[in-house]
mmCIF file of C-alpha atoms and ligand atoms in Angstrom:
data_model
loop_
_atom_site.group_PDB
_atom_site.id
_atom_site.type_symbol
_atom_site.label_atom_id
_atom_site.label_comp_id
_atom_site.label_asym_id
_atom_site.label_seq_id
_atom_site.Cartn_x
_atom_site.Cartn_y
_atom_site.Cartn_z
ATOM 1 C CA PRO A 1 7.201 -17.231 -7.267
ATOM 2 C CA GLU A 2 6.483 -13.388 -6.956
ATOM 3 C CA THR A 3 3.920 -12.690 -9.504
ATOM 4 C CA ILE A 4 1.418 -9.624 -10.238
ATOM 5 C CA VAL A 5 -1.619 -9.596 -12.069
ATOM 6 C CA VAL A 6 -1.773 -7.836 -15.521
ATOM 7 C CA GLN A 7 -4.054 -4.778 -14.538
ATOM 8 C CA GLU A 8 -2.218 -4.099 -10.930
ATOM 9 C CA LEU A 9 0.561 -3.728 -13.147
ATOM 10 C CA ALA A 10 -1.037 -1.565 -15.534
ATOM 11 C CA ASN A 11 -2.098 0.618 -12.859
ATOM 12 C CA ARG A 12 1.315 0.992 -11.314
ATOM 13 C CA MET A 13 2.845 2.129 -14.472
ATOM 14 C CA ALA A 14 -0.116 4.377 -15.362
ATOM 15 C CA GLU A 15 -1.020 2.466 -18.730
ATOM 16 C CA ARG A 16 -4.007 0.850 -19.966
ATOM 17 C CA ALA A 17 -4.658 -2.827 -19.505
ATOM 18 C CA ALA A 18 -5.491 -3.292 -22.674
ATOM 19 C CA ASP A 19 -2.015 -1.987 -23.612
ATOM 20 C CA VAL A 20 -0.452 -4.745 -21.360
ATOM 21 C CA VAL A 21 -2.023 -7.091 -22.883
ATOM 22 C CA LYS A 22 -1.083 -6.630 -25.711
ATOM 23 C CA SER A 23 2.233 -5.843 -25.787
ATOM 24 C CA LEU A 24 2.460 -9.434 -23.670
ATOM 25 C CA MET A 25 0.820 -10.836 -27.040
ATOM 26 C CA LYS A 26 3.773 -9.796 -28.839
ATOM 27 C CA MET A 27 5.682 -11.325 -26.453
ATOM 28 C CA GLY A 28 3.612 -14.726 -27.217
ATOM 29 C CA LEU A 29 1.926 -14.529 -23.897
ATOM 30 C CA MET A 30 -1.833 -14.944 -23.942
ATOM 31 C CA VAL A 31 -3.211 -13.603 -20.356
ATOM 32 C CA SER A 32 -5.954 -11.711 -19.726
ATOM 33 C CA MET A 33 -5.732 -8.810 -17.501
ATOM 34 C CA ASN A 34 -6.966 -10.782 -14.353
ATOM 35 C CA GLU A 35 -4.370 -13.294 -15.132
ATOM 36 C CA PRO A 36 -0.649 -12.892 -12.957
ATOM 37 C CA ILE A 37 2.044 -12.680 -15.044
ATOM 38 C CA ASP A 38 5.571 -13.879 -13.635
ATOM 39 C CA ALA A 39 8.088 -11.027 -11.969
ATOM 40 C CA ASP A 40 10.216 -11.455 -14.865
ATOM 41 C CA THR A 41 7.780 -11.099 -17.645
ATOM 42 C CA ALA A 42 6.187 -7.880 -15.274
ATOM 43 C CA GLU A 43 9.997 -6.195 -15.398
ATOM 44 C CA LEU A 44 9.920 -6.944 -19.096
ATOM 45 C CA VAL A 45 6.793 -5.192 -19.657
ATOM 46 C CA ILE A 46 7.873 -2.096 -17.428
ATOM 47 C CA GLU A 47 11.054 -1.615 -19.948
ATOM 48 C CA GLU A 48 9.004 -2.223 -23.201
ATOM 49 C CA PHE A 49 6.985 0.772 -21.763
ATOM 50 C CA GLY A 50 10.296 2.833 -20.861
ATOM 51 C CA HIS A 51 9.251 2.712 -17.394
ATOM 52 C CA LYS A 52 11.831 1.801 -14.389
ATOM 53 C CA ALA A 53 11.166 -1.725 -12.575
ATOM 54 C CA VAL A 54 11.987 -2.294 -8.428
ATOM 55 C CA ARG A 55 11.809 -5.194 -7.222
ATOM 56 C CA VAL A 56 10.447 -5.195 -3.303
ATOM 57 C CA SER A 57 10.836 -8.003 -1.150
ATOM 58 C CA ASP A 58 9.082 -9.582 1.971
ATOM 59 C CA SER A 59 11.230 -7.979 3.610
ATOM 60 C CA ASP A 60 9.876 -4.518 2.170
ATOM 61 C CA VAL A 61 6.684 -5.562 3.431
ATOM 62 C CA GLU A 62 7.148 -6.749 6.455
ATOM 63 C CA GLN A 63 8.884 -4.139 8.080
ATOM 64 C CA VAL A 64 11.840 -6.232 9.851
ATOM 65 C CA ILE A 65 14.812 -4.348 11.000
ATOM 66 C CA ASP A 66 17.638 -6.542 9.638
ATOM 67 C CA LYS A 67 19.276 -8.453 11.686
ATOM 68 C CA VAL A 68 22.732 -8.766 9.565
ATOM 69 C CA GLN A 69 25.642 -10.587 11.715
ATOM 70 C CA ASP A 70 28.438 -7.315 12.783
ATOM 71 C CA ALA A 71 31.886 -7.846 12.560
ATOM 72 C CA ASP A 72 32.870 -7.774 16.732
ATOM 73 C CA GLU A 73 35.186 -4.957 16.054
ATOM 74 C CA ASP A 74 31.989 -2.662 14.632
ATOM 75 C CA LEU A 75 29.994 -3.013 17.546
ATOM 76 C CA VAL A 76 30.694 -0.395 20.414
ATOM 77 C CA PRO A 77 28.308 0.232 23.473
ATOM 78 C CA ARG A 78 25.197 1.374 23.350
ATOM 79 C CA PRO A 79 23.083 2.887 25.779
ATOM 80 C CA PRO A 80 20.227 0.704 27.901
ATOM 81 C CA ILE A 81 16.948 1.111 26.381
ATOM 82 C CA VAL A 82 14.795 0.849 29.587
ATOM 83 C CA THR A 83 11.031 0.892 29.837
ATOM 84 C CA ILE A 84 8.869 2.132 32.526
ATOM 85 C CA MET A 85 5.365 0.006 33.004
ATOM 86 C CA GLY A 86 3.335 -0.669 36.064
ATOM 87 C CA HIS A 87 -0.467 -0.082 37.079
ATOM 88 C CA VAL A 88 -2.175 3.063 36.516
ATOM 89 C CA ASP A 89 -1.047 6.002 38.588
ATOM 90 C CA HIS A 90 1.582 3.989 40.097
ATOM 91 C CA GLY A 91 3.911 6.611 39.632
ATOM 92 C CA LYS A 92 5.700 5.696 36.370
ATOM 93 C CA THR A 93 5.431 9.093 35.053
ATOM 94 C CA SER A 94 5.743 10.620 37.709
ATOM 95 C CA LEU A 95 9.426 9.112 38.653
ATOM 96 C CA LEU A 96 10.408 9.588 35.126
ATOM 97 C CA ASP A 97 9.521 13.094 35.680
ATOM 98 C CA ALA A 98 11.402 13.060 39.265
ATOM 99 C CA ILE A 99 14.829 11.631 37.299
ATOM 100 C CA ARG A 100 14.576 13.832 34.043
ATOM 101 C CA LYS A 101 13.980 16.739 37.214
ATOM 102 C CA THR A 102 11.528 18.988 34.899
ATOM 103 C CA SER A 103 7.963 18.656 34.571
ATOM 104 C CA VAL A 104 5.836 16.471 32.359
ATOM 105 C CA VAL A 105 2.944 15.110 34.507
ATOM 106 C CA SER A 106 1.524 19.156 34.996
ATOM 107 C CA GLY A 107 1.424 19.241 30.915
ATOM 108 C CA GLU A 108 -0.535 16.281 30.178
ATOM 109 C CA ALA A 109 -4.207 16.476 30.040
ATOM 110 C CA GLY A 110 -5.985 14.612 33.087
ATOM 111 C CA GLY A 111 -1.835 13.471 34.403
ATOM 112 C CA ILE A 112 -2.676 10.513 32.390
ATOM 113 C CA THR A 113 -0.163 9.564 29.689
ATOM 114 C CA GLN A 114 -1.531 11.054 25.974
ATOM 115 C CA HIS A 115 1.795 9.477 24.319
ATOM 116 C CA ILE A 116 5.298 7.388 24.820
ATOM 117 C CA GLY A 117 7.783 9.480 25.205
ATOM 118 C CA ALA A 118 11.820 9.153 24.835
ATOM 119 C CA TYR A 119 13.956 10.976 27.305
ATOM 120 C CA GLN A 120 17.739 9.749 27.898
ATOM 121 C CA VAL A 121 18.895 10.339 31.076
ATOM 122 C CA THR A 122 23.370 10.423 32.045
ATOM 123 C CA THR A 123 24.182 9.081 35.751
ATOM 124 C CA ASP A 124 25.776 10.875 38.574
ATOM 125 C CA SER A 125 28.924 7.885 37.840
ATOM 126 C CA GLY A 126 28.092 9.014 33.208
ATOM 127 C CA ALA A 127 25.930 6.079 31.998
ATOM 128 C CA VAL A 128 24.209 7.423 29.451
ATOM 129 C CA LEU A 129 20.307 5.808 29.760
ATOM 130 C CA THR A 130 16.963 5.831 27.308
ATOM 131 C CA PHE A 131 13.714 5.799 29.566
ATOM 132 C CA LEU A 132 10.818 5.042 27.554
ATOM 133 C CA ASP A 133 7.098 5.982 29.116
ATOM 134 C CA THR A 134 4.593 3.777 27.930
ATOM 135 C CA PRO A 135 0.605 4.110 28.499
ATOM 136 C CA GLY A 136 0.040 0.928 26.318
ATOM 137 C CA HIS A 137 1.942 -2.063 25.969
ATOM 138 C CA ALA A 138 0.771 -3.233 22.566
ATOM 139 C CA ALA A 139 2.761 -1.280 20.593
ATOM 140 C CA PHE A 140 5.341 -2.794 22.440
ATOM 141 C CA THR A 141 4.284 -6.506 21.100
ATOM 142 C CA SER A 142 4.632 -5.646 17.808
ATOM 143 C CA MET A 143 7.557 -3.666 17.751
ATOM 144 C CA ARG A 144 9.295 -6.909 19.196
ATOM 145 C CA ALA A 145 7.212 -9.203 16.548
ATOM 146 C CA ARG A 146 9.035 -6.973 14.452
ATOM 147 C CA GLY A 147 12.490 -7.691 15.403
ATOM 148 C CA ALA A 148 12.631 -3.955 17.288
ATOM 149 C CA GLN A 149 14.974 -4.514 20.496
ATOM 150 C CA VAL A 150 12.724 -1.286 22.025
ATOM 151 C CA THR A 151 13.133 -2.361 25.776
ATOM 152 C CA ASP A 152 16.356 -3.704 26.627
ATOM 153 C CA ILE A 153 14.982 -3.396 30.489
ATOM 154 C CA VAL A 154 11.945 -3.331 31.957
ATOM 155 C CA VAL A 155 11.361 -1.314 35.556
ATOM 156 C CA LEU A 156 8.046 -2.141 37.062
ATOM 157 C CA VAL A 157 6.692 0.635 38.842
ATOM 158 C CA VAL A 158 4.761 -1.194 41.781
ATOM 159 C CA ALA A 159 2.532 1.794 44.556
ATOM 160 C CA ALA A 160 3.583 1.187 48.181
ATOM 161 C CA ASP A 161 0.604 2.564 49.242
ATOM 162 C CA ASP A 162 -1.331 0.310 46.940
ATOM 163 C CA ALA A 163 -0.682 -3.619 45.738
ATOM 164 C CA VAL A 164 0.753 -5.639 42.885
ATOM 165 C CA MET A 165 -2.532 -4.947 40.518
ATOM 166 C CA PRO A 166 -3.639 -6.542 36.959
ATOM 167 C CA GLN A 167 -1.246 -3.942 34.958
ATOM 168 C CA THR A 168 1.239 -4.900 37.195
ATOM 169 C CA VAL A 169 1.231 -8.565 36.386
ATOM 170 C CA GLU A 170 0.512 -7.802 32.521
ATOM 171 C CA ALA A 171 3.870 -5.988 32.897
ATOM 172 C CA ILE A 172 5.839 -8.310 34.519
ATOM 173 C CA ALA A 173 3.994 -10.938 31.614
ATOM 174 C CA HIS A 174 5.587 -8.902 29.125
ATOM 175 C CA ALA A 175 9.131 -8.360 30.758
ATOM 176 C CA ARG A 176 9.040 -12.532 30.808
ATOM 177 C CA ALA A 177 7.879 -12.506 26.830
ATOM 178 C CA ALA A 178 10.639 -10.707 25.842
ATOM 179 C CA LYS A 179 13.253 -12.217 27.998
ATOM 180 C CA VAL A 180 14.529 -8.607 29.248
ATOM 181 C CA PRO A 181 15.990 -8.671 32.785
ATOM 182 C CA MET A 182 13.145 -6.583 35.161
ATOM 183 C CA ILE A 183 14.064 -3.961 38.183
ATOM 184 C CA VAL A 184 10.973 -3.155 40.980
ATOM 185 C CA ALA A 185 11.175 0.342 41.840
ATOM 186 C CA ILE A 186 8.377 0.387 44.624
ATOM 187 C CA ASN A 187 7.259 3.691 44.631
ATOM 188 C CA LYS A 188 5.214 6.636 46.718
ATOM 189 C CA CYS A 189 7.770 4.958 49.935
ATOM 190 C CA ASP A 190 6.678 8.647 51.292
ATOM 191 C CA LYS A 191 3.305 7.791 52.190
ATOM 192 C CA PRO A 192 1.970 7.334 56.151
ATOM 193 C CA SER A 193 0.499 3.988 54.506
ATOM 194 C CA ALA A 194 3.079 2.426 52.570
ATOM 195 C CA ASN A 195 3.939 -0.825 52.656
ATOM 196 C CA PRO A 196 6.742 -1.762 50.987
ATOM 197 C CA GLN A 197 6.939 -5.531 51.893
ATOM 198 C CA LYS A 198 2.685 -6.150 50.721
ATOM 199 C CA VAL A 199 4.496 -5.300 47.285
ATOM 200 C CA ARG A 200 6.862 -7.655 47.879
ATOM 201 C CA THR A 201 4.857 -10.648 48.712
ATOM 202 C CA GLY A 202 2.750 -9.663 46.334
ATOM 203 C CA LEU A 203 5.217 -10.023 43.868
ATOM 204 C CA LEU A 204 6.489 -13.080 45.178
ATOM 205 C CA GLN A 205 2.672 -14.701 43.919
ATOM 206 C CA HIS A 206 3.685 -13.962 40.372
ATOM 207 C CA GLU A 207 7.337 -15.621 40.852
ATOM 208 C CA VAL A 208 8.980 -12.990 41.029
ATOM 209 C CA VAL A 209 11.296 -13.329 43.742
ATOM 210 C CA VAL A 210 13.355 -9.704 44.497
ATOM 211 C CA GLU A 211 16.845 -9.432 46.524
ATOM 212 C CA GLN A 212 15.236 -8.497 49.772
ATOM 213 C CA MET A 213 12.968 -12.159 49.734
ATOM 214 C CA GLY A 214 16.728 -14.116 49.343
ATOM 215 C CA GLY A 215 15.793 -13.187 44.962
ATOM 216 C CA GLU A 216 17.720 -12.150 42.196
ATOM 217 C CA VAL A 217 15.763 -9.167 41.311
ATOM 218 C CA LEU A 218 16.993 -6.036 42.118
ATOM 219 C CA ASP A 219 14.111 -4.434 43.946
ATOM 220 C CA VAL A 220 14.354 -0.833 45.326
ATOM 221 C CA GLU A 221 12.267 1.760 47.295
ATOM 222 C CA VAL A 222 11.167 4.980 45.787
ATOM 223 C CA SER A 223 9.475 8.313 45.962
ATOM 224 C CA ALA A 224 9.008 10.793 42.923
ATOM 225 C CA LEU A 225 7.638 13.448 45.184
ATOM 226 C CA THR A 226 10.461 13.248 47.290
ATOM 227 C CA GLY A 227 13.515 11.932 44.834
ATOM 228 C CA LYS A 228 14.230 9.345 48.009
ATOM 229 C CA GLY A 229 16.237 5.825 46.202
ATOM 230 C CA LEU A 230 15.909 7.456 42.290
ATOM 231 C CA ASP A 231 19.953 7.719 42.393
ATOM 232 C CA LEU A 232 19.820 4.333 43.744
ATOM 233 C CA LEU A 233 17.611 3.263 40.867
ATOM 234 C CA LEU A 234 19.462 4.621 38.195
ATOM 235 C CA GLU A 235 22.781 2.724 39.835
ATOM 236 C CA SER A 236 20.961 -0.290 39.847
ATOM 237 C CA ILE A 237 19.652 0.092 36.072
ATOM 238 C CA ALA A 238 22.586 1.067 34.792
ATOM 239 C CA LEU A 239 24.913 -1.930 36.443
ATOM 240 C CA GLN A 240 21.799 -4.360 35.115
ATOM 241 C CA ALA A 241 23.079 -2.753 31.983
ATOM 242 C CA GLU A 242 26.741 -3.083 32.585
ATOM 243 C CA ILE A 243 26.220 -7.056 32.829
ATOM 244 C CA LEU A 244 23.631 -6.978 29.603
ATOM 245 C CA ASP A 245 26.641 -5.483 27.793
ATOM 246 C CA LEU A 246 24.500 -4.038 24.785
ATOM 247 C CA ARG A 247 26.222 -3.078 21.772
ATOM 248 C CA ALA A 248 25.602 -2.103 17.945
ATOM 249 C CA ASN A 249 26.843 -0.956 15.102
ATOM 250 C CA PRO A 250 27.198 2.891 14.472
ATOM 251 C CA LYS A 251 28.155 2.509 10.787
ATOM 252 C CA ARG A 252 25.025 0.954 9.484
ATOM 253 C CA ALA A 253 22.208 2.312 7.109
ATOM 254 C CA ALA A 254 20.433 3.748 10.688
ATOM 255 C CA ALA A 255 17.166 1.390 11.400
ATOM 256 C CA GLY A 256 14.952 1.777 14.489
ATOM 257 C CA ALA A 257 11.536 2.085 15.581
ATOM 258 C CA VAL A 258 8.614 4.741 15.685
ATOM 259 C CA ILE A 259 8.036 5.378 19.053
ATOM 260 C CA GLU A 260 4.967 7.942 18.083
ATOM 261 C CA ALA A 261 3.514 10.304 15.125
ATOM 262 C CA LYS A 262 1.886 12.545 14.907
ATOM 263 C CA LEU A 263 1.056 15.446 11.772
ATOM 264 C CA ASP A 264 2.271 18.990 13.703
ATOM 265 C CA VAL A 265 0.584 21.773 12.686
ATOM 266 C CA GLY A 266 3.930 23.711 11.683
ATOM 267 C CA ARG A 267 6.501 21.248 10.579
ATOM 268 C CA GLY A 268 4.588 18.391 8.678
ATOM 269 C CA PRO A 269 4.894 14.831 10.204
ATOM 270 C CA VAL A 270 7.128 14.336 12.791
ATOM 271 C CA ALA A 271 7.855 10.836 13.807
ATOM 272 C CA THR A 272 9.982 10.225 17.171
ATOM 273 C CA VAL A 273 12.479 7.357 16.296
ATOM 274 C CA LEU A 274 14.457 5.149 18.841
ATOM 275 C CA ILE A 275 17.484 3.980 16.415
ATOM 276 C CA GLU A 276 17.918 0.132 17.051
ATOM 277 C CA HIS A 277 21.572 0.325 14.684
ATOM 278 C CA GLY A 278 22.923 2.822 12.418
ATOM 279 C CA THR A 279 23.039 6.310 12.568
ATOM 280 C CA LEU A 280 20.793 8.477 11.004
ATOM 281 C CA ARG A 281 21.562 11.908 9.532
ATOM 282 C CA LYS A 282 20.356 14.381 8.026
ATOM 283 C CA GLY A 283 19.759 13.591 4.489
ATOM 284 C CA ASP A 284 19.361 10.374 4.818
ATOM 285 C CA ILE A 285 16.473 8.998 2.109
ATOM 286 C CA PHE A 286 13.965 6.665 4.371
ATOM 287 C CA VAL A 287 11.188 3.896 4.471
ATOM 288 C CA VAL A 288 9.042 3.633 7.164
ATOM 289 C CA GLY A 289 5.870 2.215 7.693
ATOM 290 C CA ALA A 290 3.628 2.817 4.606
ATOM 291 C CA GLN A 291 5.486 6.631 4.563
ATOM 292 C CA TRP A 292 8.740 7.975 2.975
ATOM 293 C CA GLY A 293 10.902 10.711 3.614
ATOM 294 C CA LYS A 294 14.169 12.339 3.076
ATOM 295 C CA VAL A 295 15.341 13.566 6.842
ATOM 296 C CA ARG A 296 15.102 17.124 6.697
ATOM 297 C CA ALA A 297 15.876 17.931 10.550
ATOM 298 C CA LEU A 298 16.583 15.633 13.579
ATOM 299 C CA ILE A 299 15.687 16.963 17.613
ATOM 300 C CA ASN A 300 16.943 15.762 20.046
ATOM 301 C CA ASP A 301 15.245 14.946 23.187
ATOM 302 C CA LYS A 302 15.676 18.304 24.814
ATOM 303 C CA GLY A 303 14.821 20.138 21.643
ATOM 304 C CA GLN A 304 17.807 21.060 19.876
ATOM 305 C CA ARG A 305 18.649 19.759 16.188
ATOM 306 C CA VAL A 306 21.116 17.600 15.477
ATOM 307 C CA ASP A 307 22.984 16.697 12.590
ATOM 308 C CA GLU A 308 22.985 12.681 13.390
ATOM 309 C CA ALA A 309 21.704 9.897 16.111
ATOM 310 C CA GLY A 310 23.086 7.060 16.967
ATOM 311 C CA PRO A 311 22.043 3.886 18.390
ATOM 312 C CA SER A 312 19.657 4.200 21.334
ATOM 313 C CA VAL A 313 18.787 7.506 20.963
ATOM 314 C CA PRO A 314 15.372 8.869 20.585
ATOM 315 C CA VAL A 315 15.555 11.314 17.831
ATOM 316 C CA GLU A 316 12.579 13.858 16.265
ATOM 317 C CA VAL A 317 12.456 12.859 12.467
ATOM 318 C CA LEU A 318 11.506 16.059 10.464
ATOM 319 C CA GLY A 319 10.868 15.361 6.233
ATOM 320 C CA LEU A 320 8.109 12.903 5.547
ATOM 321 C CA ASN A 321 5.652 12.558 3.488
ATOM 322 C CA GLY A 322 3.158 11.391 5.597
ATOM 323 C CA THR A 323 2.481 10.118 8.991
ATOM 324 C CA PRO A 324 3.621 6.366 10.182
ATOM 325 C CA GLU A 325 2.334 4.680 13.064
ATOM 326 C CA ALA A 326 4.001 4.016 16.258
ATOM 327 C CA GLY A 327 5.457 0.458 16.170
ATOM 328 C CA ASP A 328 6.858 0.858 12.296
ATOM 329 C CA VAL A 329 10.183 0.385 11.426
ATOM 330 C CA LEU A 330 12.046 2.954 9.590
ATOM 331 C CA ASN A 331 14.730 2.066 7.303
ATOM 332 C CA VAL A 332 17.298 3.803 5.338
ATOM 333 C CA VAL A 333 17.489 3.526 1.830
ATOM 334 C CA GLU A 334 19.777 4.343 -0.935
ATOM 335 C CA THR A 335 17.423 5.718 -3.258
ATOM 336 C CA GLU A 336 14.019 8.088 -3.201
ATOM 337 C CA ALA A 337 13.207 5.685 -6.031
ATOM 338 C CA GLN A 338 13.925 2.792 -3.657
ATOM 339 C CA ALA A 339 11.733 4.474 -0.560
ATOM 340 C CA ARG A 340 9.059 5.888 -2.833
ATOM 341 C CA GLU A 341 8.105 2.002 -4.471
ATOM 342 C CA ILE A 342 8.881 -0.208 -1.111
ATOM 343 C CA ALA A 343 6.198 2.730 0.496
ATOM 344 C CA ASP A 344 3.526 2.621 -2.211
ATOM 345 C CA TYR A 345 3.847 -1.549 -2.141
ATOM 346 C CA ARG A 346 3.265 -1.499 1.360
ATOM 347 C CA ASP A 347 0.302 0.903 1.035
ATOM 348 C CA GLN A 348 -0.809 -1.271 -1.551
ATOM 349 C CA VAL A 349 -0.595 -4.221 0.729
ATOM 350 C CA ILE A 350 -2.368 -2.368 3.499
ATOM 351 C CA ARG A 351 -4.691 -0.847 1.406
ATOM 352 C CA ASP A 352 -5.675 -4.839 -0.124
ATOM 353 C CA LYS A 353 -5.933 -6.044 3.729
ATOM 354 C CA ARG A 354 -8.081 -3.542 4.473
ATOM 355 C CA ALA A 355 -10.367 -4.699 0.984
ATOM 356 C CA ALA A 356 -10.184 -8.306 2.024
ATOM 357 C CA ALA A 357 -11.455 -7.472 5.463
ATOM 358 C CA GLY A 358 -14.170 -4.842 4.176
ATOM 359 C CA ALA A 359 -15.288 -8.213 2.016
ATOM 360 C CA ALA A 360 -15.865 -10.560 4.224
ATOM 361 C CA THR A 361 -17.542 -8.525 6.679
ATOM 362 C CA THR A 362 -19.930 -8.395 3.752
ATOM 363 C CA MET A 363 -19.755 -11.609 3.261
ATOM 364 C CA GLU A 364 -20.280 -12.087 6.974
ATOM 365 C CA GLN A 365 -23.648 -9.805 6.526
ATOM 366 C CA LEU A 366 -25.068 -12.067 3.764
ATOM 367 C CA MET A 367 -24.496 -15.229 5.855
ATOM 368 C CA ALA A 368 -26.417 -13.977 8.849
ATOM 369 C CA LYS A 369 -29.276 -12.366 6.177
ATOM 370 C CA ALA A 370 -29.449 -15.926 4.106
HETATM 371 P P1 GTP B 401 -0.906 6.473 34.039
HETATM 372 O O1 GTP B 401 0.287 7.415 32.618
HETATM 373 O O2 GTP B 401 -2.280 7.240 34.111
HETATM 374 O O3 GTP B 401 -1.197 4.889 34.091
HETATM 375 O O4 GTP B 401 -0.315 7.023 35.405
HETATM 376 P P2 GTP B 401 1.251 6.514 35.990
HETATM 377 O O5 GTP B 401 1.410 5.524 36.535
HETATM 378 O O6 GTP B 401 2.321 7.535 35.272
HETATM 379 O O7 GTP B 401 1.318 7.528 37.309
HETATM 380 P P3 GTP B 401 1.084 9.407 37.645
HETATM 381 O O8 GTP B 401 2.853 9.943 37.373
HETATM 382 O O9 GTP B 401 0.791 10.077 36.967
HETATM 383 O O10 GTP B 401 0.488 9.222 39.026
HETATM 384 C C1 GTP B 401 -0.244 9.177 39.706
HETATM 385 C C2 GTP B 401 -0.427 9.866 40.800
HETATM 386 O O11 GTP B 401 0.097 9.533 41.583
HETATM 387 C C3 GTP B 401 -0.168 11.341 40.789
HETATM 388 O O12 GTP B 401 -1.068 12.059 41.307
HETATM 389 C C4 GTP B 401 0.871 11.577 41.464
HETATM 390 O O13 GTP B 401 1.318 12.649 41.775
HETATM 391 C C5 GTP B 401 0.836 10.587 42.415
HETATM 392 N N1 GTP B 401 3.055 9.851 42.758
HETATM 393 C C6 GTP B 401 3.234 9.271 41.654
HETATM 394 N N2 GTP B 401 3.911 9.224 42.343
HETATM 395 C C7 GTP B 401 4.123 9.576 43.839
HETATM 396 C C8 GTP B 401 5.050 9.628 44.804
HETATM 397 O O14 GTP B 401 6.319 8.955 44.962
HETATM 398 N N3 GTP B 401 4.764 9.825 45.422
HETATM 399 C C9 GTP B 401 3.451 10.281 46.340
HETATM 400 N N4 GTP B 401 2.864 10.597 47.447
HETATM 401 N N5 GTP B 401 2.739 10.404 45.405
HETATM 402 C C10 GTP B 401 2.974 10.460 43.691
HETATM 403 MG MG1 MG B 402 1.990 8.186 32.772
#
């Protein structure tokens, strides 16, 4: 059963613990301020003090994307979310950059991906694809654990002048764990030293059997430098997506995952959110991690202000009261009071965990000294 310690309840109401104990006494309950009371009793006390109780559930704390079964007629096709993965320097950003035909690589510090970017592109045949460029897999693992489907298809980039490397193997494991199909992009095929066949046999050792080797994994020879094979790669992704028949309900309250978040000097806290289901609109009230907010503006991947963002759309959200963390889940809620309460509660849980971790460390240190 849900409980709350008297002192904690008093803190949250900004009342004195002694007064809460007195109030409980009037109700016939003899408890000290360090003892817990059940949620129903707490609610009575809260009303007694003239406050309004807002109950939060476990799911409010755990940040899950709710998996309510949508009615078939509410589901509409959504773009696939494609994650580019692969070993360092194998050309993930260059490839994505070539796909977008803009320049991200030249603007990056030291040519290393500093953040996770999310962009949408439209193929020649009209398919819309959402791309994620990621420097690490940790955020993805955490998002997946929270039920966020942040990857539908993995594009595994392997440089043809190199070979299957540790992070290539990691990416394969990630795709398998996420149970998402993989498409292999054999990159840097423009190089004289390129040896695509070596990549294929290397993959074979990790039980990735590409089409050219008689398997079922699509593989495309590409060059981010010359643009060779990119159209074929995009069409292969679109084809794979068609088979997956991805759908989502745009009519629900929006939920999504934070791809990146930062404190912008001019604009305040900004989060790039990948919408999973529902449609996020200006004015929507939401909770995201231990933060909450009201959508002040939405900015798409082309830097344009938009009024709404539907499933599989990456969008920058302005109007947060604090900076969330990558991997946090955004959920639209009905009232500001609810958003505030859930955010406060999560914040408290995080603090408690930190305090507990701190105490444990101290205990360990004491033990070590003894
Ligand atoms: P990290 O984000 O650091 O993991 O690297 P990345 O995988 O995003 O690689 P990036 O796109 O930064 O490319 C690494 C280097 O390879 C850069 O110097 C690119 O110019 C070069 N490069 C990428 N693709 C190609 C290609 O198709 N051909 C050639 N010749 N060079 C390429
Ligand atoms: Mg990169």
